[in-house]
Amino acid sequence: MTYLRTHIHRSGRFSGNEELKTLVKLPLPRDVPSNFQMRLLTHNMLSSNIKGVANGFPLKIEVVKVVEKEVDFNIDFLKNMFHKVEWKALAEASTTMGYPELPENADASMLDSDDFLHKFHHALLELHLEEGALVCPETGRKFPVQKGIPNMLLHEDEV
Amino acid sequence: MKLKLKQLEGLLGSLEQFSTPKIELEQYPTGAHIASRMLYTAENSFEDVNSKVVADFGCGCGTLGLAAGLLGAESVIGLDIDTESLEIASANMDELELDMDFIQCDIRNLKRRGQIVETVVMNPPFGTRRKGADMDFLSAAMKVASQAVYSLHKTTTREHVKRAALRDYNARSAEVICELRYDVPQLYKFHKKKEVDIAVDLWRFVPQRRQERSL
């Protein structure tokens, strides 16, 4: 039996070879980082939904822990998303997350630049807030982010 | 390589489901049979999945969102109010070696934000415990999706759903793609029969383009 390409998957298990996968099923080590993730793509669509808040966007980010995960580069997707994201919010969030590489303003002509596309890709899809909080820009109310899941649930008096 | 329907159904069939479902949230698992057909149709008949941003509203154990991931969605976001559901969904995500973002929230309180999400898929509560829960989900989904909403509703509510979608939720079109049998296993004590199946419609709603909106 030959194993051509195997690697430890981020979940701690082997992958890359079906045969191997069925043979070796390792139990998950306890200290494996969670696979939950909150990317800036998700941040870009979230706003503070507290009753009475008029301008709940963009949520400020409080960083405790950021992780980076590699994602396949898809140029068509990026070009499509460029027209849908709120650029300023993305650029600011990216800076807060420790990646100050996006220009403050961007226009569609920049999509011709490979360098720009890769930076956009990295900020939008590869930076993950694992621990921290999202903060309502109007009221300062914090929505905790734990194990990569933003908790946007409201208290009774906020609905 | 394109996934075949049978392969998709097989992969979804291995997923973990609710261990202690909560009746107040009307947690019923979305079976592999229905989930695979729903997403397979969305992709192969309408091209609403591959390379798209897909959100799974009330994702529960994540079956629909993960089906979207298997069919090549660029990004999948699962939304649910329940912590345990999100944990199971995450375990299922690991099992299939996919990536998915999660947001813990009450679907009813979502505010529309931008046009990032293209397709929403959901198996909403049918509103048998809390009247109107299904319509709350539909209303929210129509605000968030820029391209299409796929949802399951009891066949007995067909006229009502159509009217509400077109009149109240800004749908440009609302069509029943097919009628399915939804197997409801005996999950809760109040279920007298071992298993019943009910008729449900698989809907596809198309929201108005943003510019056309009168919001």
Tab-separated table of C-alpha atoms in Angstrom:
chain	number	residue	atom	x	y	z
A	1	MET	CA	0.000	0.000	0.000
A	2	THR	CA	1.392	3.389	-0.923
A	3	TYR	CA	0.366	6.675	0.567
A	4	LEU	CA	1.076	9.392	-1.910
A	5	ARG	CA	-0.144	12.536	-0.311
A	6	THR	CA	-1.153	12.656	3.294
A	7	HIS	CA	-1.169	15.459	5.730
A	8	ILE	CA	-2.556	16.127	9.132
A	9	HIS	CA	-5.833	17.867	8.552
A	10	ARG	CA	-6.635	20.903	10.651
A	11	SER	CA	-9.112	18.805	12.589
A	12	GLY	CA	-6.266	16.604	13.701
A	13	ARG	CA	-7.165	13.675	11.518
A	14	PHE	CA	-5.353	12.359	8.527
A	15	SER	CA	-6.732	13.175	5.149
A	16	GLY	CA	-5.701	13.112	1.560
A	17	ASN	CA	-6.046	9.410	1.074
A	18	GLU	CA	-9.386	7.695	1.362
A	19	GLU	CA	-7.897	4.324	2.148
A	20	LEU	CA	-5.765	5.672	4.908
A	21	LYS	CA	-8.638	7.605	6.323
A	22	THR	CA	-10.649	4.477	6.901
A	23	LEU	CA	-7.718	2.713	8.447
A	24	VAL	CA	-6.558	5.384	10.832
A	25	LYS	CA	-9.245	7.208	12.693
A	26	LEU	CA	-7.451	9.141	15.368
A	27	PRO	CA	-9.420	10.489	18.269
A	28	LEU	CA	-9.487	14.273	18.332
A	29	PRO	CA	-6.732	15.575	20.601
A	30	ARG	CA	-8.180	17.870	23.246
A	31	ASP	CA	-6.090	20.886	22.437
A	32	VAL	CA	-6.960	21.031	18.759
A	33	PRO	CA	-8.071	24.566	17.943
A	34	SER	CA	-11.736	24.960	17.210
A	35	ASN	CA	-12.800	24.999	13.605
A	36	PHE	CA	-15.319	27.710	14.215
A	37	GLN	CA	-14.372	30.817	12.393
A	38	MET	CA	-15.526	34.314	11.838
A	39	ARG	CA	-14.176	35.868	8.709
A	40	LEU	CA	-14.390	39.467	7.685
A	41	LEU	CA	-16.839	38.427	4.983
A	42	THR	CA	-19.236	37.611	7.812
A	43	HIS	CA	-18.311	40.758	9.730
A	44	ASN	CA	-19.217	42.764	6.659
A	45	MET	CA	-22.830	41.606	6.767
A	46	LEU	CA	-23.410	41.940	10.501
A	47	SER	CA	-24.792	44.991	12.204
A	48	SER	CA	-25.969	45.844	15.678
A	49	ASN	CA	-29.638	44.935	15.749
A	50	ILE	CA	-30.510	46.505	19.080
A	51	LYS	CA	-33.851	48.255	19.105
A	52	GLY	CA	-33.501	51.966	18.488
A	53	VAL	CA	-30.000	51.820	17.030
A	54	ALA	CA	-29.942	53.691	13.732
A	55	ASN	CA	-26.347	53.197	12.680
A	56	GLY	CA	-25.285	49.764	13.833
A	57	PHE	CA	-22.704	49.314	11.078
A	58	PRO	CA	-19.876	48.575	10.955
A	59	LEU	CA	-19.353	46.776	14.240
A	60	LYS	CA	-16.013	47.571	15.811
A	61	ILE	CA	-13.779	44.623	16.497
A	62	GLU	CA	-12.046	43.817	19.757
A	63	VAL	CA	-9.335	41.311	19.125
A	64	VAL	CA	-8.240	38.698	21.612
A	65	LYS	CA	-7.131	36.070	19.138
A	66	VAL	CA	-6.858	36.018	15.359
A	67	VAL	CA	-6.053	32.922	13.360
A	68	GLU	CA	-5.217	32.619	9.689
A	69	LYS	CA	-6.326	29.781	7.461
A	70	GLU	CA	-5.428	29.302	3.863
A	71	VAL	CA	-8.332	29.305	1.413
A	72	ASP	CA	-8.274	28.582	-2.328
A	73	PHE	CA	-7.940	31.706	-4.446
A	74	ASN	CA	-10.992	32.265	-6.635
A	75	ILE	CA	-10.640	35.312	-8.817
A	76	ASP	CA	-14.192	35.342	-10.198
A	77	PHE	CA	-15.607	35.181	-6.706
A	78	LEU	CA	-13.463	38.102	-5.577
A	79	LYS	CA	-14.465	40.240	-8.532
A	80	ASN	CA	-18.106	39.512	-7.791
A	81	MET	CA	-17.719	40.214	-4.067
A	82	PHE	CA	-15.839	43.440	-4.634
A	83	HIS	CA	-19.064	45.069	-5.750
A	84	LYS	CA	-20.974	43.766	-2.752
A	85	VAL	CA	-18.761	44.417	0.242
A	86	GLU	CA	-18.655	47.690	2.129
A	87	TRP	CA	-15.038	48.495	1.397
A	88	LYS	CA	-14.331	50.954	4.176
A	89	ALA	CA	-15.656	48.553	6.808
A	90	LEU	CA	-13.526	45.746	5.416
A	91	ALA	CA	-10.348	47.811	5.261
A	92	GLU	CA	-10.813	49.065	8.824
A	93	ALA	CA	-11.624	45.620	10.158
A	94	SER	CA	-8.586	44.194	8.399
A	95	THR	CA	-6.340	46.780	10.034
A	96	THR	CA	-7.822	46.019	13.447
A	97	MET	CA	-7.108	42.356	12.851
A	98	GLY	CA	-3.452	43.163	12.281
A	99	TYR	CA	-3.409	43.266	8.471
A	100	PRO	CA	-3.221	46.940	7.442
A	101	GLU	CA	-2.617	46.190	3.760
A	102	LEU	CA	-5.898	47.269	2.163
A	103	PRO	CA	-6.181	50.773	0.730
A	104	GLU	CA	-8.707	53.035	2.451
A	105	ASN	CA	-10.589	53.476	-0.773
A	106	ALA	CA	-10.822	51.125	-3.700
A	107	ASP	CA	-12.334	51.185	-7.153
A	108	ALA	CA	-12.959	48.522	-9.748
A	109	SER	CA	-9.831	49.386	-11.757
A	110	MET	CA	-7.756	47.890	-8.929
A	111	LEU	CA	-9.175	44.468	-9.754
A	112	ASP	CA	-6.615	44.272	-12.560
A	113	SER	CA	-3.837	44.130	-10.010
A	114	ASP	CA	-2.829	40.688	-8.853
A	115	ASP	CA	-1.295	42.117	-5.717
A	116	PHE	CA	-4.519	43.899	-4.818
A	117	LEU	CA	-6.610	40.767	-5.402
A	118	HIS	CA	-4.410	38.671	-3.154
A	119	LYS	CA	-4.602	41.197	-0.356
A	120	PHE	CA	-8.379	41.431	-0.772
A	121	HIS	CA	-8.580	37.624	-0.714
A	122	HIS	CA	-6.490	37.387	2.442
A	123	ALA	CA	-8.473	40.033	4.328
A	124	LEU	CA	-11.907	38.794	3.269
A	125	LEU	CA	-11.480	35.044	3.648
A	126	GLU	CA	-8.331	34.063	5.481
A	127	LEU	CA	-8.354	36.208	8.626
A	128	HIS	CA	-10.509	34.768	11.372
A	129	LEU	CA	-11.476	36.294	14.660
A	130	GLU	CA	-11.466	33.382	17.046
A	131	GLU	CA	-11.808	35.195	20.364
A	132	GLY	CA	-12.869	38.769	20.960
A	133	ALA	CA	-15.967	40.883	20.577
A	134	LEU	CA	-17.981	42.906	18.117
A	135	VAL	CA	-18.948	46.285	19.500
A	136	CYS	CA	-22.026	48.296	18.558
A	137	PRO	CA	-20.717	51.631	17.218
A	138	GLU	CA	-23.644	53.533	18.693
A	139	THR	CA	-24.177	52.064	22.155
A	140	GLY	CA	-20.898	50.303	22.882
A	141	ARG	CA	-22.749	47.072	23.648
A	142	LYS	CA	-20.414	44.131	23.165
A	143	PHE	CA	-21.369	41.005	21.275
A	144	PRO	CA	-18.899	38.345	22.375
A	145	VAL	CA	-17.079	36.189	19.845
A	146	GLN	CA	-16.075	32.882	21.363
A	147	LYS	CA	-14.510	30.017	19.469
A	148	GLY	CA	-15.188	32.013	16.330
A	149	ILE	CA	-18.937	32.380	16.835
A	150	PRO	CA	-20.331	35.855	17.249
A	151	ASN	CA	-23.204	35.809	19.715
A	152	MET	CA	-25.710	38.331	18.388
A	153	LEU	CA	-28.523	37.308	20.725
A	154	LEU	CA	-30.247	40.276	22.312
A	155	HIS	CA	-31.434	40.758	25.865
A	156	GLU	CA	-35.155	41.142	26.390
A	157	ASP	CA	-34.984	44.910	26.744
A	158	GLU	CA	-33.017	45.283	23.506
A	159	VAL	CA	-35.576	43.717	21.183
B	1	MET	CA	-15.715	16.520	-10.346
B	2	LYS	CA	-19.416	17.070	-9.987
B	3	LEU	CA	-21.086	15.311	-7.126
B	4	LYS	CA	-23.939	13.019	-8.060
B	5	LEU	CA	-27.240	13.149	-6.189
B	6	LYS	CA	-26.721	9.712	-4.657
B	7	GLN	CA	-23.247	10.637	-3.452
B	8	LEU	CA	-24.541	13.833	-1.906
B	9	GLU	CA	-27.341	11.965	-0.150
B	10	GLY	CA	-24.864	9.367	1.091
B	11	LEU	CA	-22.534	11.954	2.598
B	12	LEU	CA	-25.370	13.790	4.310
B	13	GLY	CA	-26.755	10.528	5.642
B	14	SER	CA	-23.734	10.104	7.894
B	15	LEU	CA	-24.234	13.375	9.749
B	16	GLU	CA	-25.014	13.560	13.421
B	17	GLN	CA	-28.498	14.788	14.316
B	18	PHE	CA	-30.053	16.359	17.418
B	19	SER	CA	-29.583	14.165	20.466
B	20	THR	CA	-32.118	16.038	22.570
B	21	PRO	CA	-34.237	18.124	20.228
B	22	LYS	CA	-35.978	21.169	21.662
B	23	ILE	CA	-39.650	21.305	20.885
B	24	GLU	CA	-39.963	25.037	21.556
B	25	LEU	CA	-37.618	25.603	18.617
B	26	GLU	CA	-39.384	22.938	16.537
B	27	GLN	CA	-36.097	21.159	15.988
B	28	TYR	CA	-36.635	18.446	13.430
B	29	PRO	CA	-33.714	17.083	11.472
B	30	THR	CA	-33.636	17.733	7.762
B	31	GLY	CA	-33.252	14.255	6.316
B	32	ALA	CA	-30.530	13.443	3.815
B	33	HIS	CA	-33.160	12.597	1.196
B	34	ILE	CA	-34.803	16.007	1.264
B	35	ALA	CA	-31.630	18.014	1.868
B	36	SER	CA	-29.798	16.419	-1.050
B	37	ARG	CA	-32.675	17.011	-3.457
B	38	MET	CA	-33.107	20.570	-2.304
B	39	LEU	CA	-29.500	21.623	-2.837
B	40	TYR	CA	-28.960	19.455	-5.901
B	41	THR	CA	-31.882	21.181	-7.598
B	42	ALA	CA	-30.684	24.614	-6.487
B	43	GLU	CA	-27.339	23.962	-8.117
B	44	ASN	CA	-28.184	21.913	-11.174
B	45	SER	CA	-31.371	23.643	-12.258
B	46	PHE	CA	-30.667	27.205	-11.133
B	47	GLU	CA	-26.911	27.566	-10.459
B	48	ASP	CA	-27.568	29.126	-7.071
B	49	VAL	CA	-24.905	27.270	-5.071
B	50	ASN	CA	-21.505	26.781	-6.712
B	51	SER	CA	-19.158	29.745	-6.110
B	52	LYS	CA	-21.887	31.558	-4.142
B	53	VAL	CA	-22.189	32.812	-0.601
B	54	VAL	CA	-24.912	30.660	0.936
B	55	ALA	CA	-26.585	31.166	4.315
B	56	ASP	CA	-28.430	28.410	6.167
B	57	PHE	CA	-31.143	29.973	8.337
B	58	GLY	CA	-31.923	28.004	11.476
B	59	CYS	CA	-29.143	25.662	10.457
B	60	GLY	CA	-29.652	23.154	13.278
B	61	CYS	CA	-27.193	20.346	12.664
B	62	GLY	CA	-26.006	22.092	9.518
B	63	THR	CA	-27.304	19.614	6.948
B	64	LEU	CA	-28.444	22.116	4.315
B	65	GLY	CA	-25.438	24.402	4.668
B	66	LEU	CA	-23.048	21.479	4.468
B	67	ALA	CA	-24.848	20.200	1.385
B	68	ALA	CA	-24.199	23.612	-0.152
B	69	GLY	CA	-20.543	23.325	0.824
B	70	LEU	CA	-20.313	19.906	-0.796
B	71	LEU	CA	-21.730	21.371	-3.998
B	72	GLY	CA	-19.027	24.019	-4.148
B	73	ALA	CA	-20.434	27.064	-2.365
B	74	GLU	CA	-17.582	29.531	-1.924
B	75	SER	CA	-18.651	30.399	1.584
B	76	VAL	CA	-21.371	29.021	3.854
B	77	ILE	CA	-22.765	30.802	6.889
B	78	GLY	CA	-24.966	28.938	9.371
B	79	LEU	CA	-27.276	30.900	11.649
B	80	ASP	CA	-28.994	29.435	14.672
B	81	ILE	CA	-30.259	30.548	18.051
B	82	ASP	CA	-29.250	27.367	19.832
B	83	THR	CA	-25.748	26.693	21.176
B	84	GLU	CA	-26.055	22.923	21.063
B	85	SER	CA	-27.134	22.992	17.429
B	86	LEU	CA	-24.092	25.027	16.511
B	87	GLU	CA	-21.870	22.519	18.298
B	88	ILE	CA	-23.358	19.597	16.402
B	89	ALA	CA	-23.136	21.530	13.141
B	90	SER	CA	-19.474	22.185	13.827
B	91	ALA	CA	-18.794	18.504	14.487
B	92	ASN	CA	-20.560	17.659	11.228
B	93	MET	CA	-18.481	20.251	9.428
B	94	ASP	CA	-15.331	18.518	10.702
B	95	GLU	CA	-16.658	15.165	9.628
B	96	LEU	CA	-17.068	16.389	6.050
B	97	GLU	CA	-13.854	18.443	6.179
B	98	LEU	CA	-15.622	21.596	5.110
B	99	ASP	CA	-15.453	25.167	6.345
B	100	MET	CA	-18.464	27.077	7.514
B	101	ASP	CA	-18.977	30.307	9.488
B	102	PHE	CA	-21.584	30.428	12.220
B	103	ILE	CA	-23.575	33.209	13.796
B	104	GLN	CA	-25.623	32.727	16.934
B	105	CYS	CA	-28.688	34.903	16.577
B	106	ASP	CA	-32.441	35.080	16.509
B	107	ILE	CA	-33.424	35.092	12.849
B	108	ARG	CA	-36.303	37.445	13.635
B	109	ASN	CA	-33.930	40.193	14.760
B	110	LEU	CA	-31.701	40.145	11.700
B	111	LYS	CA	-31.246	43.421	9.947
B	112	ARG	CA	-30.605	43.518	6.263
B	113	ARG	CA	-27.019	44.364	5.594
B	114	GLY	CA	-25.590	44.643	2.114
B	115	GLN	CA	-25.830	42.066	-0.620
B	116	ILE	CA	-23.155	39.612	0.391
B	117	VAL	CA	-25.406	36.590	0.842
B	118	GLU	CA	-26.635	35.390	-2.519
B	119	THR	CA	-28.639	32.327	-1.616
B	120	VAL	CA	-30.501	31.414	1.569
B	121	VAL	CA	-31.451	27.802	2.206
B	122	MET	CA	-33.617	26.789	5.121
B	123	ASN	CA	-35.894	24.274	6.718
B	124	PRO	CA	-37.781	26.701	8.935
B	125	PRO	CA	-39.944	25.773	11.902
B	126	PHE	CA	-43.343	25.018	10.384
B	127	GLY	CA	-45.042	27.220	12.917
B	128	THR	CA	-46.978	24.444	14.594
B	129	ARG	CA	-45.752	25.445	18.075
B	130	ARG	CA	-45.439	29.161	17.611
B	131	LYS	CA	-47.776	30.432	14.944
B	132	GLY	CA	-46.091	32.418	12.212
B	133	ALA	CA	-42.558	31.171	12.911
B	134	ASP	CA	-42.265	29.923	9.328
B	135	MET	CA	-43.268	33.307	7.958
B	136	ASP	CA	-40.801	35.133	10.234
B	137	PHE	CA	-38.029	33.050	8.702
B	138	LEU	CA	-39.220	33.690	5.170
B	139	SER	CA	-39.480	37.400	5.767
B	140	ALA	CA	-35.923	37.564	7.123
B	141	ALA	CA	-34.521	35.377	4.343
B	142	MET	CA	-36.032	37.596	1.662
B	143	LYS	CA	-34.303	40.602	3.203
B	144	VAL	CA	-30.893	38.948	3.244
B	145	ALA	CA	-30.728	36.961	-0.014
B	146	SER	CA	-29.808	38.825	-3.177
B	147	GLN	CA	-30.416	35.937	-5.557
B	148	ALA	CA	-32.698	33.188	-4.277
B	149	VAL	CA	-34.325	31.642	-1.222
B	150	TYR	CA	-35.000	27.912	-0.958
B	151	SER	CA	-37.369	26.866	1.759
B	152	LEU	CA	-39.668	24.070	2.877
B	153	HIS	CA	-43.249	24.748	3.893
B	154	LYS	CA	-46.191	22.487	4.582
B	155	THR	CA	-48.196	21.890	1.422
B	156	THR	CA	-51.365	22.844	3.273
B	157	THR	CA	-50.033	26.413	3.540
B	158	ARG	CA	-49.227	26.795	-0.167
B	159	GLU	CA	-51.661	29.587	-1.020
B	160	HIS	CA	-50.816	31.542	2.091
B	161	VAL	CA	-47.087	31.291	1.485
B	162	LYS	CA	-47.404	32.420	-2.108
B	163	ARG	CA	-49.585	35.387	-1.249
B	164	ALA	CA	-47.377	36.538	1.619
B	165	ALA	CA	-44.173	36.173	-0.412
B	166	LEU	CA	-45.433	38.223	-3.329
B	167	ARG	CA	-47.412	40.788	-1.385
B	168	ASP	CA	-45.439	41.293	1.822
B	169	TYR	CA	-41.895	40.055	1.323
B	170	ASN	CA	-40.894	41.608	-1.976
B	171	ALA	CA	-40.682	38.389	-3.948
B	172	ARG	CA	-40.368	38.799	-7.696
B	173	SER	CA	-41.385	35.190	-8.096
B	174	ALA	CA	-42.457	32.352	-5.815
B	175	GLU	CA	-42.679	28.872	-7.219
B	176	VAL	CA	-43.103	25.386	-5.850
B	177	ILE	CA	-40.346	23.277	-7.378
B	178	CYS	CA	-41.632	19.987	-6.070
B	179	GLU	CA	-43.694	18.359	-3.387
B	180	LEU	CA	-41.799	16.113	-0.996
B	181	ARG	CA	-42.680	13.756	1.808
B	182	TYR	CA	-41.152	14.847	5.074
B	183	ASP	CA	-40.648	11.965	7.464
B	184	VAL	CA	-41.197	13.094	10.993
B	185	PRO	CA	-39.711	10.511	13.306
B	186	GLN	CA	-41.168	10.049	16.762
B	187	LEU	CA	-38.926	12.565	18.474
B	188	TYR	CA	-41.185	14.022	21.077
B	189	LYS	CA	-43.415	12.440	23.699
B	190	PHE	CA	-46.553	14.009	22.286
B	191	HIS	CA	-46.071	12.155	19.016
B	192	LYS	CA	-48.492	9.267	19.147
B	193	LYS	CA	-47.469	7.477	15.981
B	194	LYS	CA	-44.027	6.011	15.410
B	195	GLU	CA	-43.456	7.962	12.271
B	196	VAL	CA	-45.623	10.141	10.102
B	197	ASP	CA	-44.875	11.754	6.843
B	198	ILE	CA	-46.301	15.070	5.875
B	199	ALA	CA	-46.431	16.736	2.506
B	200	VAL	CA	-44.076	19.678	2.160
B	201	ASP	CA	-43.355	21.996	-0.748
B	202	LEU	CA	-39.878	22.914	-1.831
B	203	TRP	CA	-40.086	26.580	-2.743
B	204	ARG	CA	-37.797	28.851	-4.686
B	205	PHE	CA	-38.316	32.564	-4.121
B	206	VAL	CA	-36.556	35.258	-6.075
B	207	PRO	CA	-36.226	38.618	-4.344
B	208	GLN	CA	-36.661	41.896	-6.186
B	209	ARG	CA	-33.433	43.474	-7.250
B	210	ARG	CA	-32.353	46.032	-4.657
B	211	GLN	CA	-32.776	49.020	-6.950
B	212	GLU	CA	-36.352	48.061	-7.658
B	213	ARG	CA	-37.171	48.063	-3.990
B	214	SER	CA	-39.356	50.619	-2.425
B	215	LEU	CA	-37.779	50.334	1.006
